XYZ file of C-alpha atoms in Angstrom:
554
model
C 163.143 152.884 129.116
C 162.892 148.987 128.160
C 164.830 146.255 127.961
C 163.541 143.029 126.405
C 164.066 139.910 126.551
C 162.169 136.384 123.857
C 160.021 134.224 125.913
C 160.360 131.288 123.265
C 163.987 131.452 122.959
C 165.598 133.248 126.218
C 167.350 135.676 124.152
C 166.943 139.368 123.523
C 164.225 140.139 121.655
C 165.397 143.261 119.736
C 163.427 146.396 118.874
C 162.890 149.734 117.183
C 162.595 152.783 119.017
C 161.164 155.200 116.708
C 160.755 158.768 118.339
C 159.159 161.563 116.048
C 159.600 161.781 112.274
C 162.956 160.812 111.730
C 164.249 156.842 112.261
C 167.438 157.326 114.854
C 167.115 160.209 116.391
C 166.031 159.536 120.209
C 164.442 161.862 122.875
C 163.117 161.787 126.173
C 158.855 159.570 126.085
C 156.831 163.084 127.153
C 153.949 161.900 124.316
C 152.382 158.857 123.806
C 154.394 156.075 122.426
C 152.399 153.241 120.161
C 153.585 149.807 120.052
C 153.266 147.173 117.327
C 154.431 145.278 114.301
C 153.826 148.528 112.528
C 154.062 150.943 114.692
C 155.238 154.120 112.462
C 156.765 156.438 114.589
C 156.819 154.443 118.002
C 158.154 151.012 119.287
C 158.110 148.504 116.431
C 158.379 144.521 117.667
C 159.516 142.375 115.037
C 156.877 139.395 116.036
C 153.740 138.197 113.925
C 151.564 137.304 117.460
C 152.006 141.329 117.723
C 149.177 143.109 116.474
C 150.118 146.101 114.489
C 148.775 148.915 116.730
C 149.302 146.578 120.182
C 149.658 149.248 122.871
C 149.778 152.663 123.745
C 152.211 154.112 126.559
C 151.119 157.313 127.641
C 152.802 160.307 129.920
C 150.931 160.377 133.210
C 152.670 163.523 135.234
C 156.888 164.338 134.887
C 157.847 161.263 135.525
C 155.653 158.143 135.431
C 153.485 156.608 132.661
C 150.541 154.684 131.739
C 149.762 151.705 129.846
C 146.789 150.833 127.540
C 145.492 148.379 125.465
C 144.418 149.020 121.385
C 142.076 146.362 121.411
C 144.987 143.456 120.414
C 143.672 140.431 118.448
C 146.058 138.412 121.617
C 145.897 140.872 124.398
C 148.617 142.821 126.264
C 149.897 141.177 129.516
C 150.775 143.093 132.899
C 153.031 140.999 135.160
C 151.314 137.888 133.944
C 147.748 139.690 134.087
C 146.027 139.989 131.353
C 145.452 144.669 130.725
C 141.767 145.476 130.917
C 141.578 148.688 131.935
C 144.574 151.499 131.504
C 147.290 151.145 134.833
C 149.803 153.053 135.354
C 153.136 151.139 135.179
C 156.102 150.628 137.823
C 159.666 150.568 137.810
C 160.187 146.260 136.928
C 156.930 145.822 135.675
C 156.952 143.051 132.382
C 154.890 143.832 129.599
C 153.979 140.809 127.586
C 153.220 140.970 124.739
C 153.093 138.630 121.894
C 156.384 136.401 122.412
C 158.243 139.481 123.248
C 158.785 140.514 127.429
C 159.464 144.343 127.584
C 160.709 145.332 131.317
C 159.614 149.152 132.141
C 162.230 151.318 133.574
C 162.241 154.788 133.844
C 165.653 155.873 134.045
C 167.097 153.353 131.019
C 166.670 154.826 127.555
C 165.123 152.823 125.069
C 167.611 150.870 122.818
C 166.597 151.151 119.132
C 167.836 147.816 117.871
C 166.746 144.846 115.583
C 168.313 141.489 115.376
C 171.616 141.668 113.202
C 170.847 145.454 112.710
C 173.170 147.819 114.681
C 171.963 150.651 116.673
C 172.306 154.223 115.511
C 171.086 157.118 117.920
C 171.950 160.534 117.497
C 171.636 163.059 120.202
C 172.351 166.638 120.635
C 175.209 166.313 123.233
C 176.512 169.067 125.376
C 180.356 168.070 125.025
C 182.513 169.312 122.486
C 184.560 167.312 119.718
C 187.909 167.234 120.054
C 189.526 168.722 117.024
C 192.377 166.713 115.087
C 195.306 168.211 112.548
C 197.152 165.088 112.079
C 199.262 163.782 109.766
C 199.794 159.904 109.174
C 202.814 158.172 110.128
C 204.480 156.307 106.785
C 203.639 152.971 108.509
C 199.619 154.261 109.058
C 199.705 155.058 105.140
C 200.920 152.020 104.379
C 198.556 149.942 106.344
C 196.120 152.236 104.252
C 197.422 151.256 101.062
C 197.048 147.557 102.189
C 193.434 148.199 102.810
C 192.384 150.354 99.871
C 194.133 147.839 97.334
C 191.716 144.835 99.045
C 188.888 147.373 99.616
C 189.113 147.853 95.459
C 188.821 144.331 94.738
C 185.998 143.415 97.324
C 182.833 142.083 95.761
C 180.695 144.938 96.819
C 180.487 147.911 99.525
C 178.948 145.431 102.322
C 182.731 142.950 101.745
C 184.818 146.442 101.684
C 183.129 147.833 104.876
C 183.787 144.166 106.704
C 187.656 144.569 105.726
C 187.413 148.194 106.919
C 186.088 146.953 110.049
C 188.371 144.031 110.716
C 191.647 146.320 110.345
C 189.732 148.661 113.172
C 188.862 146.716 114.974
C 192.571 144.630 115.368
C 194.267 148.391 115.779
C 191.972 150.311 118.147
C 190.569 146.975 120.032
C 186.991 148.838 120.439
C 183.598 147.580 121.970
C 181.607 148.233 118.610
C 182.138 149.715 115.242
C 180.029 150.423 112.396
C 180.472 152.203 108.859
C 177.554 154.903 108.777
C 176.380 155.301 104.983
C 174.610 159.129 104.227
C 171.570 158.687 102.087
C 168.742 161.329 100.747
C 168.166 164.443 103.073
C 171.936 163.550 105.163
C 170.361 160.885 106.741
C 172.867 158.050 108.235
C 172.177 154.399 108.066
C 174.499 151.827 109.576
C 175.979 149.871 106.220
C 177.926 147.154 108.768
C 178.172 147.018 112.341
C 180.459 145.170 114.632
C 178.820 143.331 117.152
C 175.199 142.402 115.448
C 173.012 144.039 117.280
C 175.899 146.569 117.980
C 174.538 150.017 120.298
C 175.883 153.417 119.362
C 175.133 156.643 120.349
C 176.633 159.755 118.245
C 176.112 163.687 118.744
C 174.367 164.994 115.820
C 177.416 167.577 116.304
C 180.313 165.419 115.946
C 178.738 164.005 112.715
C 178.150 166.875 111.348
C 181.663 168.595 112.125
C 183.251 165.929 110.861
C 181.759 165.565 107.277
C 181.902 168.974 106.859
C 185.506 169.357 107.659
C 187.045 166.242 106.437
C 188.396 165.529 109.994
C 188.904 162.661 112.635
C 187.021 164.213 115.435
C 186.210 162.063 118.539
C 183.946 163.127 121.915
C 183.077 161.446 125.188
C 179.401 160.506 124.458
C 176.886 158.636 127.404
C 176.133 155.585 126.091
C 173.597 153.047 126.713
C 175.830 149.794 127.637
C 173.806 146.337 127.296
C 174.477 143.523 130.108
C 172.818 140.475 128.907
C 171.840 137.236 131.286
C 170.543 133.924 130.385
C 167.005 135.530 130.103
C 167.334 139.274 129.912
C 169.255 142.318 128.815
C 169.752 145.343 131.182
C 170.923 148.590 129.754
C 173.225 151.032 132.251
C 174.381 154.239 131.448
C 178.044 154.734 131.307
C 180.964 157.109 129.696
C 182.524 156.376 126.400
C 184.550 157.476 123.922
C 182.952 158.275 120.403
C 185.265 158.468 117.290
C 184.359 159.624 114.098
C 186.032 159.179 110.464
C 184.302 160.897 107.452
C 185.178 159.316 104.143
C 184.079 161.058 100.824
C 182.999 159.327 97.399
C 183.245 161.810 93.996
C 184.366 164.764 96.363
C 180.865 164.495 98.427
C 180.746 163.558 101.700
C 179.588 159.669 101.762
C 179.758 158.744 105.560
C 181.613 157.515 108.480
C 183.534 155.387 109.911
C 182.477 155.164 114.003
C 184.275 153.735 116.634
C 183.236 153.272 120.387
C 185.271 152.330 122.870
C 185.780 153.200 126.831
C 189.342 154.324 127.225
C 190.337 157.592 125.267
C 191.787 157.528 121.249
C 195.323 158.446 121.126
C 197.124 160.533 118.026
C 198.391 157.632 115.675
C 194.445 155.771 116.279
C 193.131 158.949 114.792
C 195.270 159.437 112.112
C 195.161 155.434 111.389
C 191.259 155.743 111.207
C 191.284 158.992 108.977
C 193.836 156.977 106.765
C 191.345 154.235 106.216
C 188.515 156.079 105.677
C 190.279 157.944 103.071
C 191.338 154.823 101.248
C 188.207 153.182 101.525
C 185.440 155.962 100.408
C 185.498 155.207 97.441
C 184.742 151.318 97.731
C 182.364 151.695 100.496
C 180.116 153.897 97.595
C 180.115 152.110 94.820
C 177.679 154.556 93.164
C 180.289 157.535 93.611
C 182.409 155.705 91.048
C 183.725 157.010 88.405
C 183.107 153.570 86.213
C 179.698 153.784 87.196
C 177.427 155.243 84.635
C 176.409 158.678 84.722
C 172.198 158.902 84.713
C 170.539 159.450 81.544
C 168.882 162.618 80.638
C 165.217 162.789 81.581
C 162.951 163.274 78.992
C 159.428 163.748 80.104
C 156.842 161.293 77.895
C 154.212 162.387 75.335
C 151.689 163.787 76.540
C 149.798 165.836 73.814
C 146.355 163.862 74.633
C 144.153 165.151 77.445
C 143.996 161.992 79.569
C 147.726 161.703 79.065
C 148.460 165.047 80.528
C 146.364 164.114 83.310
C 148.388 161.328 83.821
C 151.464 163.374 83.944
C 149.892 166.125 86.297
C 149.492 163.267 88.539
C 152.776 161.681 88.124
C 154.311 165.038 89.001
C 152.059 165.704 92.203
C 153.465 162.109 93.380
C 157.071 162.120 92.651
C 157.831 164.449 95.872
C 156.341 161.759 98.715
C 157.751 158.865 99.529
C 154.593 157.142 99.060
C 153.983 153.825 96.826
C 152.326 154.490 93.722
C 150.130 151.842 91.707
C 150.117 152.189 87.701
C 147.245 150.295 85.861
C 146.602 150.208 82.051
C 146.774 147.890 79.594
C 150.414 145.988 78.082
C 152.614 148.007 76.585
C 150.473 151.502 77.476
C 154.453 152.843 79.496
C 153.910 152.369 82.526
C 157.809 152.147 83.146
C 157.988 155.368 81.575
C 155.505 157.274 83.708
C 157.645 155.276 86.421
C 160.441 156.588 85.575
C 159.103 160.229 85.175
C 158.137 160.059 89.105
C 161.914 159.457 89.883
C 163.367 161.840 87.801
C 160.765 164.521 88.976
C 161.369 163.561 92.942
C 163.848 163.919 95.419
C 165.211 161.058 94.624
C 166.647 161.558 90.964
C 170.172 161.287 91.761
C 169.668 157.910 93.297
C 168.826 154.543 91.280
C 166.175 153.734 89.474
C 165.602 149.573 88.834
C 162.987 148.251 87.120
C 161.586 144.072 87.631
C 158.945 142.308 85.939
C 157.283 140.300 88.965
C 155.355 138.587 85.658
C 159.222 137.262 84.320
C 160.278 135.877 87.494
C 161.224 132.174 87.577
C 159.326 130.714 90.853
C 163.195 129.350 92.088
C 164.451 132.363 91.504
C 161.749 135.591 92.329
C 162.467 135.333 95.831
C 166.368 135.877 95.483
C 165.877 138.380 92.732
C 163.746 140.624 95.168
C 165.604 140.443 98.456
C 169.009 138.773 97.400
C 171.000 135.658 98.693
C 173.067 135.604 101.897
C 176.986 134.405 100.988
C 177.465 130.530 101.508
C 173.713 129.294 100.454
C 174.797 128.168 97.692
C 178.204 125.654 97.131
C 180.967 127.999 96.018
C 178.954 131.195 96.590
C 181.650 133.508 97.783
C 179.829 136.521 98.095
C 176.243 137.718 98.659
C 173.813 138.217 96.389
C 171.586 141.618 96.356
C 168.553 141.841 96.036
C 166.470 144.549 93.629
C 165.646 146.250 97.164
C 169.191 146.774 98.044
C 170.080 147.785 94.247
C 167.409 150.349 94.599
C 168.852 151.440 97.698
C 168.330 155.332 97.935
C 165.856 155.470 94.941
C 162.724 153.625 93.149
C 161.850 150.515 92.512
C 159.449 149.683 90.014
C 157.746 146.475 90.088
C 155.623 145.395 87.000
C 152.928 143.432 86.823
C 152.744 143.084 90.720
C 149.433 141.236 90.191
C 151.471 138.129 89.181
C 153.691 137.628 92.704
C 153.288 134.278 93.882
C 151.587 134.609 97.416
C 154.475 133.935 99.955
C 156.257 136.786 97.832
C 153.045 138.854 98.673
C 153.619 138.139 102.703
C 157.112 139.347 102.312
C 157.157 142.345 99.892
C 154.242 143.790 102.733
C 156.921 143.139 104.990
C 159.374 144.803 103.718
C 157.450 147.718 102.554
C 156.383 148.080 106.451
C 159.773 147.415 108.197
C 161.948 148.767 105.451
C 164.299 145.997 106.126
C 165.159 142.770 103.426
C 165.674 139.222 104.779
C 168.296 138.281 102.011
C 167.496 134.407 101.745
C 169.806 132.275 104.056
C 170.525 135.446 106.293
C 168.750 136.218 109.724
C 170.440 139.456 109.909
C 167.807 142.861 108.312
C 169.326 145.250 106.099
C 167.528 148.477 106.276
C 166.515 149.934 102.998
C 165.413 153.297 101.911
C 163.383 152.643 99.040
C 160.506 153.912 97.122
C 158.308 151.836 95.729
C 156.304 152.160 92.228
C 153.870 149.195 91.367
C 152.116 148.878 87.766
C 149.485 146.038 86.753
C 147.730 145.285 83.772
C 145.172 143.183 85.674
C 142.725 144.927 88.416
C 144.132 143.881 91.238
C 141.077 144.784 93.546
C 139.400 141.919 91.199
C 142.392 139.720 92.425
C 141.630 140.827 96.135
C 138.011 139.512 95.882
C 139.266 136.425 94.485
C 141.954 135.705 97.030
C 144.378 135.887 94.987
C 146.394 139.061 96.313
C 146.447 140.063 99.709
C 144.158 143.475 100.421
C 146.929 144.382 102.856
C 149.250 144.743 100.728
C 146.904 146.265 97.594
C 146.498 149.059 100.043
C 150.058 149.459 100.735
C 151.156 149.751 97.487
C 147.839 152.118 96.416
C 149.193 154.957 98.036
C 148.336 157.078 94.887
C 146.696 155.689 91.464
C 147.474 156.629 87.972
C 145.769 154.788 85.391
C 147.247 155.094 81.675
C 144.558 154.628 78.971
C 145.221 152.418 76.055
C 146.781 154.220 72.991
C 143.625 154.251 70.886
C 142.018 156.546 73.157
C 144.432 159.178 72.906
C 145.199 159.451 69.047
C 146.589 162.906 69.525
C 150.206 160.818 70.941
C 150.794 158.272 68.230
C 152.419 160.596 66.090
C 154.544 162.061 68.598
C 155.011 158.842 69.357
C 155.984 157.346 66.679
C 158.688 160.267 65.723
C 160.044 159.825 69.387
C 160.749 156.085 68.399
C 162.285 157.180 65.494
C 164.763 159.007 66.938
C 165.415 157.240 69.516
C 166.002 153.652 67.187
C 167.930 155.422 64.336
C 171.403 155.662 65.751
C 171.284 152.782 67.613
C 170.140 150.687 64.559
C 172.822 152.892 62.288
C 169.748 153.793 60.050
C 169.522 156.907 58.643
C 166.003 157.461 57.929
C 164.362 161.159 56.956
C 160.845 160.527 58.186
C 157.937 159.590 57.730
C 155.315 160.264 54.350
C 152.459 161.897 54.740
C 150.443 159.160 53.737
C 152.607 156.999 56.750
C 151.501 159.654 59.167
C 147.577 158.791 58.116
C 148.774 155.119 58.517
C 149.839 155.240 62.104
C 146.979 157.748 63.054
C 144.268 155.488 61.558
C 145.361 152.235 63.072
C 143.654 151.292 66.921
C 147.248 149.658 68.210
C 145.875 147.101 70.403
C 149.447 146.903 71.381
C 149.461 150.251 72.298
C 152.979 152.277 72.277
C 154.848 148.633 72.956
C 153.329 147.503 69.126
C 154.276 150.952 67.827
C 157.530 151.018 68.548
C 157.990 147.307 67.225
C 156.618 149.020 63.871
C 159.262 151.263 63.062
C 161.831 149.221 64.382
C 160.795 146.562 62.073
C 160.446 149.397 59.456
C 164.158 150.758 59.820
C 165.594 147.213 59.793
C 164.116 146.476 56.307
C 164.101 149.578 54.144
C 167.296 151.278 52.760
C 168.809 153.920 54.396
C 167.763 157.666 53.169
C 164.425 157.250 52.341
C 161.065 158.031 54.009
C 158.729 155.689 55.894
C 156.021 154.573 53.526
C 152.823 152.937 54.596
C 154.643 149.933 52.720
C 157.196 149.755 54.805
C 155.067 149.363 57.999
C 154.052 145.921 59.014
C 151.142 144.056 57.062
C 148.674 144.546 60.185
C 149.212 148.457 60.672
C 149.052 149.081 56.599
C 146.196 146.573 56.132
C 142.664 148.284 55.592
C 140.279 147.709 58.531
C 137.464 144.568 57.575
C 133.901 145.785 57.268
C 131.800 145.622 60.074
């Protein structure tokens, strides 16, 4: 439906076509279509003059459409005229808007692209796959080999999927490639794409056979086929050839290699591209590893206290949406912990779960630690640097003390949390990222907001659901669970073997207000094991001076 084009720099402006729930997946404009910088759901500009509900484009009879304005803080232009009233639009006519030119055509489909981000649509297509029993040639399994040997030693699943697409791309000479990664739900997000900015349409059909099956399958598929000018880029519909390579990580299906091209794939290309993606499954998935560390058990915190169990009630009513969730309380009250329990409660438990202290973050270094460092910024830099975003790829992220981000951090952690793409630093090029986001603070951060100091934008963002955690003093009834939970948990890693605690211990650790909270309780038996002899009982003597110290008078 539009092709685009950058006013300020005569190149394409690219953009995000976003039709119903689900990013990718394109169909025909019969309701109204939002565009904006944050348009969830409809055509997303990447462009800061663009205000974030700009325009609305709305069905007016089977085939034509209609144009209004949202009230935009720098107005929507039609064919140099500034839109003050709702016109319906015609074949050629240029919407302005912001520094981005959108060209309305009703018989193009809308390209859902972003610069450096390759294009992933998937239709329901009425042809069938073709269906492929072949074995390699010795000379296909050792070009294989070759690859899987370099794919091992690659620096990370972005370097294999480039080698992967450079021995493609040299034996099938194709007009675009791109290694498809499956995330949560079976979703498919492009990993690499050759070109940037790289179109590709797939039937939902011929992905599907193919992971299921294990097999090279491959289609004709109408594609959307760009033909850029100096100042614009057309889009014509043409035939094409669709192949499609499943490669499987731990014995689960991972993803796919994809190859377009316009001439049809003969035998040896389709066993050559099932060879590779064979080989290469298990470097393009790191996380399917076998070296990689299998998750630790979940064990739900303590929560004998009543405003403890609330806390876990709501942790548990959170941990199935996607949505951000802000933890307050006070240092050391475990707000990583109640973190933690929303992943391993959610949808998202067998993905990561990484953990950064915003408040530990050297001001060089926060920005690279939070969206990485593009290959080459740095002299002898040989490979990129990711990001927590990217680690967290496919799970949660949990930011502490989020109060503390320096303010350009602030304008592009909202960024990312909108666009769900990371600008590694030195890199033009967005990688999209699938990422839920839990925030804690020990500071009100509304307080902050009034005093300028953190952007309300991005408060609200990240206040998608609150869970406070009250201090420890206020909920006596969990220091002695607690406490014993330390215990266990310290004793074999300190190679202590401790029975327990004395009774008059217990009254110790019950009595004392821990203004600390479970951080300075845990410090106290730790100390504790580390100074008495093994097979004895924690006495109220063993405990630090503070904790065993009588309180003063008032």
């Amino acid at each position: 439906m539009f092709v685009s084009t950058n006013v300020r720099m005569r190149a394409v402006a690219r953009l995000v076509a976003m039709f119903g729930p689900c990013r990718g997946v394109a169909r025909d404009l019969d309701s109204p279509l939002i565009v904006g910088r944050a348009a969830e759901g409809g055509l997303q500009l990447l462009d800061e003059k663009v205000s974030r509900e700009h325009c609305i484009i709305e069905p007016a009879g089977p085939t034509g459409h209609v144009l209004r304005d949202l009230g935009s803080r720098n107005g929507t232009w039609l064919n140099g005229q500034l839109l003050r009233e709702a016109t319906r639009l015609r074949p050629g006519d240029h919407l302005s808007l912001g520094e981005s030119v959108l060209v309305y055509e009703p018989s193009f489909d809308a390209l859902r692209a972003r610069d450096g981000e390759s294009t992933l649509v998937l239709t329901r297509g009425p042809s069938a796959p073709s269906w492929n029993n072949l074995s390699p040639s010795p000379d296909v399994l050792a070009r294989a080999g070759e690859l899987a040997v370099r794919a091992a030693l690659a620096p990370s699943s972005e370097a294999a999927a480039h080698l992967v697409l450079e021995s493609l791309h040299s034996a099938l000479h194709p007009s675009s490639l791109a290694v498809l990664r499956q995330g949560l739900q079976g979703s498919l997000r492009a990993l690499v794409a050759r070109p940037l900015g790289a179109h590709l349409t797939l039937s939902r059909e011929l992905v599907a056979s193919a992971l299921r099956l294990g097999r090279v399958l491959t289609m004709s598929e109408v594609q959307a086929l760009p033909e850029p000018d100096k100042q614009m880029t057309r889009v014509r519909k043409g035939e094409a050839h669709v192949l499609c390579a499943p490669f499987y990580a731990g014995g689960a299906p991972a993803g796919a290699l994809c190859v377009l091209r316009e001439s049809p794939f003969h035998d040896e290309e389709l066993a050559l591209a099932g060879a590779l993606a064979g080989a290469a499954g298990p470097s393009l998935c790191p996380s399917f590893e076998p070296r990689s560390r299998p998750p630790a058990p979940y064990m739900p915190p303590v929560a004998e206290s009543a405003p403890m169990r609330e806390a876990l009630r709501l942790a548990h009513a959170a941990a199935p949406s996607p949505a951000a969730v802000l933890i307050t309380g006070e240092r050391g009250t475990g707000k990583e912990e109640l973190a933690r329990a929303i992943h391993c409660l959610g949808p998202r438990a067998p993905g990561p779960f990484v953990a950064l202290s915003c408040g530990a973050l050297l001001p060089e270094l926060a920005e690279v630690e939070l969206f990485g460092r593009e290959k080459g910024v740095l002299p002898g830099q040989e490979s990129p640097h990711p990001g927590v975003f990217e680690q967290a790829d496919g799970g949660t992220l949990f930011l502490g003390e989020v109060g503390q981000l320096p303010a350009p951090l602030q304008v592009k952690l909202l960024r990312t949390l909108q666009d769900r793409m990371v600008y590694r630093v030195g890199g033009r090029a967005g990688l999209p990222v699938d990422v839920r986001v839990v925030a804690a603070t020990h500071r009100p951060l509304i307080e902050a907001v009034r005093a300028g100091t953190f952007r309300e934008d991005l408060y609200w963002r990240l206040n998608g659901m609150r869970i406070h955690l009250p201090p420890l003093r206020d909920r006596p009834e969990d220091v002695l669970p607690l406490a014993e939970r330390f215990l266990a948990r310290l004793r074999p890693r300190l190679g202590r073997h401790i029975q327990g605690f004395t009774d008059e211990a217990r009254a110790t650790l019950r009595a004392h207000p821990w203004p600390g909270n479970a951080l300075q309780l845990a410090n106290a038996i730790e100390r504790a094991l580390l100074l008495m002899p093994s097979g004895e009982r924690i006495g109220p003597g063993d405990l630090p001076a503070e904790v065993g110290a009588p309180k003063p008078s008032p």
